[in-house]
Amino acid sequence: MKIVHIVESLDVGGLEHTVLALAQAQHARGHSVVIICLWRRGALAAQAVAAGLAVQCCDKQAGLDLKALKALRGMLRQAAPNVAHTHNAMAHYYTALAALGLGLARLVSTRHGMGSRQLGARRERLYRLALHRTDAAVSVCSAARARYVRHGVMPQAKAVVVPNGIELSRFVPRSDQRTAQLRSELGLPAQAVLFGSVGRLHEAKRQRLLLQGLRRLLDAGVSAAMVIVGEGDQRAALENEINELGLQRHARLLGARRDVHELLSGMDVFVLPSRTEGYSLALVEACASALPIIATQVGGNAEIVAHDLTGLLVPRDDLDALTQAMARLAGNPPLRLLLGQAARAWALREGSLDTMAERYLALYQHGHMPALQGAA
């Protein structure tokens, strides 16, 4: 099968990593795969080429760029794909327009988040128009699909769900030995229950609540510590929060790391207090690492975390509920073990890159995928 993926760029990001991983999995299965970037190639392009994938670029400029549109049309004509698979709104409406009259066998759109806050914006209107010439409109979680259908962005008959997946072989179950080692490496208290979180340092991720919850645990006599992995514009604010709360011995901001899978294997509990989420691959990675999870009940989180089965769900922006959940898991090692084992079982069943690739292949060929099993 000839498959073309169209993205805005291959810059470093969650969407881009997912598209690259999917393209590599498809290439490994013997399919011919090309990635077309609208704006620029991006930092991940070299990795794609090294994996045997063709990467092309339209060099799009700001605004309506007819030259880029013509370039995209030429690339599509040359590739003659069985499937053109676009990722997010702009890539899709540019592709739908460029492909007019080319006789594409199948055009598939994936939206990788919950969509912009203003679903009536110009970009969304153009996306709606493009869906008239689209075979399937994919969301990465049921919550996103429901939102798009509710707001008239996706027609219900074309709206399907294919959750993103990860390369599970990189993630091993957490261990007490690894946790002890990580606490020692970071200079954290030797017996502390180690909470951890991964994500960009942004107000929407609400990492400040993690630090406030940690302070409450310590004040209640619970031996606990916190590591936060990621970088972003909230670093200075979080550093100030650590100092103001007196958490210098108990909290670490680790920045952007390439060894996230190793860090996860050294945590006791994974916490994601976000105000908003789509389908969080950080949660899937935590599940693959056999970590019990505390997450806010927003976006697609409940499709990954089953309350009292693989983790605990709490309302967003609720420091009391978050702290109570942290205290519950801190004081109950057997429960942490049970939740973590169930989380890993879910990841092995539903969260793999292979599962995602198989679902997309079925969608390309037949217009439907194997049924989703849910978080439990």
XYZ file of C-alpha atoms in Angstrom, residues 157-308:
152
model
C -21.134 9.165 10.169
C -17.470 9.871 9.396
C -16.218 10.386 12.967
C -14.180 7.491 14.387
C -11.715 7.016 17.251
C -8.169 5.655 16.971
C -6.152 6.241 20.166
C -2.461 6.972 19.801
C -0.028 4.254 20.842
C 3.568 4.004 22.024
C 6.515 1.650 21.514
C 5.984 -0.481 24.612
C 9.354 -2.215 24.470
C 11.025 0.945 25.813
C 9.070 0.834 29.077
C 9.665 -1.615 31.917
C 7.659 -1.969 35.145
C 8.786 0.223 38.010
C 10.779 -1.355 40.811
C 11.614 -0.491 44.420
C 15.304 -0.870 43.567
C 15.091 1.674 40.771
C 13.119 4.065 43.011
C 15.774 3.874 45.710
C 18.425 4.533 43.093
C 16.583 7.548 41.673
C 15.991 9.062 45.118
C 19.717 8.685 45.822
C 20.743 10.206 42.476
C 18.537 13.246 43.054
C 19.365 13.711 46.730
C 15.800 13.081 47.895
C 14.851 11.586 51.279
C 15.633 7.853 51.267
C 12.208 6.579 52.408
C 10.012 9.124 50.619
C 7.146 7.963 48.412
C 8.234 9.365 45.053
C 5.504 11.107 43.063
C 6.295 12.123 39.498
C 4.826 13.965 36.534
C 5.844 14.456 32.904
C 4.705 17.337 30.716
C 5.542 20.787 29.495
C 5.748 23.392 32.242
C 2.593 25.301 31.374
C -0.278 26.721 33.358
C -2.688 24.256 31.713
C -0.693 21.398 33.254
C -1.183 22.837 36.761
C 2.118 21.553 38.194
C 1.810 24.127 40.960
C -0.921 21.978 42.474
C 1.554 19.093 42.703
C 3.872 21.189 44.833
C 1.045 22.451 47.027
C -0.210 18.901 47.516
C 3.299 17.752 48.400
C 3.571 20.481 51.026
C 0.301 19.324 52.579
C 1.500 15.719 52.701
C 4.725 16.719 54.411
C 2.826 18.866 56.916
C 0.656 15.821 57.695
C 3.746 13.742 58.460
C 3.834 11.773 55.199
C 7.323 11.118 53.842
C 7.023 12.152 50.183
C 8.971 13.692 47.325
C 8.185 15.000 43.828
C 9.951 15.014 40.461
C 8.578 17.009 37.531
C 9.957 16.256 34.058
C 9.558 18.815 31.305
C 10.386 22.349 30.250
C 8.309 25.435 29.596
C 7.399 28.992 30.464
C 6.348 28.129 34.016
C 9.809 27.021 35.177
C 10.608 30.244 37.037
C 7.185 30.269 38.711
C 7.585 26.666 39.827
C 11.084 27.302 41.126
C 9.671 30.189 43.182
C 6.876 27.947 44.444
C 9.400 25.344 45.593
C 11.327 28.001 47.504
C 8.256 29.648 49.023
C 6.849 26.285 50.175
C 10.186 25.163 51.566
C 10.378 22.107 49.305
C 14.052 22.340 48.346
C 14.814 18.914 49.889
C 11.711 17.247 48.501
C 11.065 18.518 44.936
C 13.080 18.498 41.721
C 12.448 20.072 38.316
C 14.360 17.813 35.936
C 13.817 19.725 32.696
C 13.437 18.100 29.295
C 14.894 14.601 29.371
C 15.588 11.900 26.807
C 15.453 9.152 29.454
C 11.811 9.565 30.488
C 11.254 5.795 30.305
C 14.029 5.253 32.843
C 12.721 7.985 35.135
C 9.228 6.474 35.076
C 10.609 3.141 36.226
C 11.874 4.881 39.370
C 8.641 6.601 40.408
C 6.100 5.279 42.915
C 3.059 7.214 41.670
C 2.408 9.205 38.477
C 0.310 12.373 38.808
C -1.211 14.479 36.031
C -3.235 17.430 37.417
C -3.930 19.098 34.042
C -6.781 21.511 33.539
C -7.244 20.195 29.997
C -5.986 17.170 28.056
C -6.678 15.335 24.834
C -5.309 11.807 24.822
C -2.228 11.962 27.017
C 0.647 9.760 25.884
C 2.326 10.608 29.186
C -0.455 8.636 30.873
C -0.036 5.730 28.443
C 3.698 5.708 29.197
C 2.969 5.716 32.935
C 0.629 2.753 32.456
C 3.308 0.906 30.496
C 5.667 1.505 33.431
C 3.187 -0.174 35.823
C 2.631 3.052 37.740
C -0.539 3.788 39.685
C -1.921 7.067 38.369
C -3.695 10.105 39.762
C -5.210 12.236 36.995
C -7.826 14.915 36.587
C -11.110 13.898 35.026
C -10.694 15.957 31.841
C -10.477 15.178 28.128
C -9.538 11.603 27.368
C -7.972 10.838 30.765
C -10.848 8.601 31.835
C -10.314 6.533 28.672
C -6.850 5.647 29.960
C -7.280 5.701 33.743
C -10.109 3.620 35.218
C -10.952 4.947 38.670
C -10.017 2.472 41.434
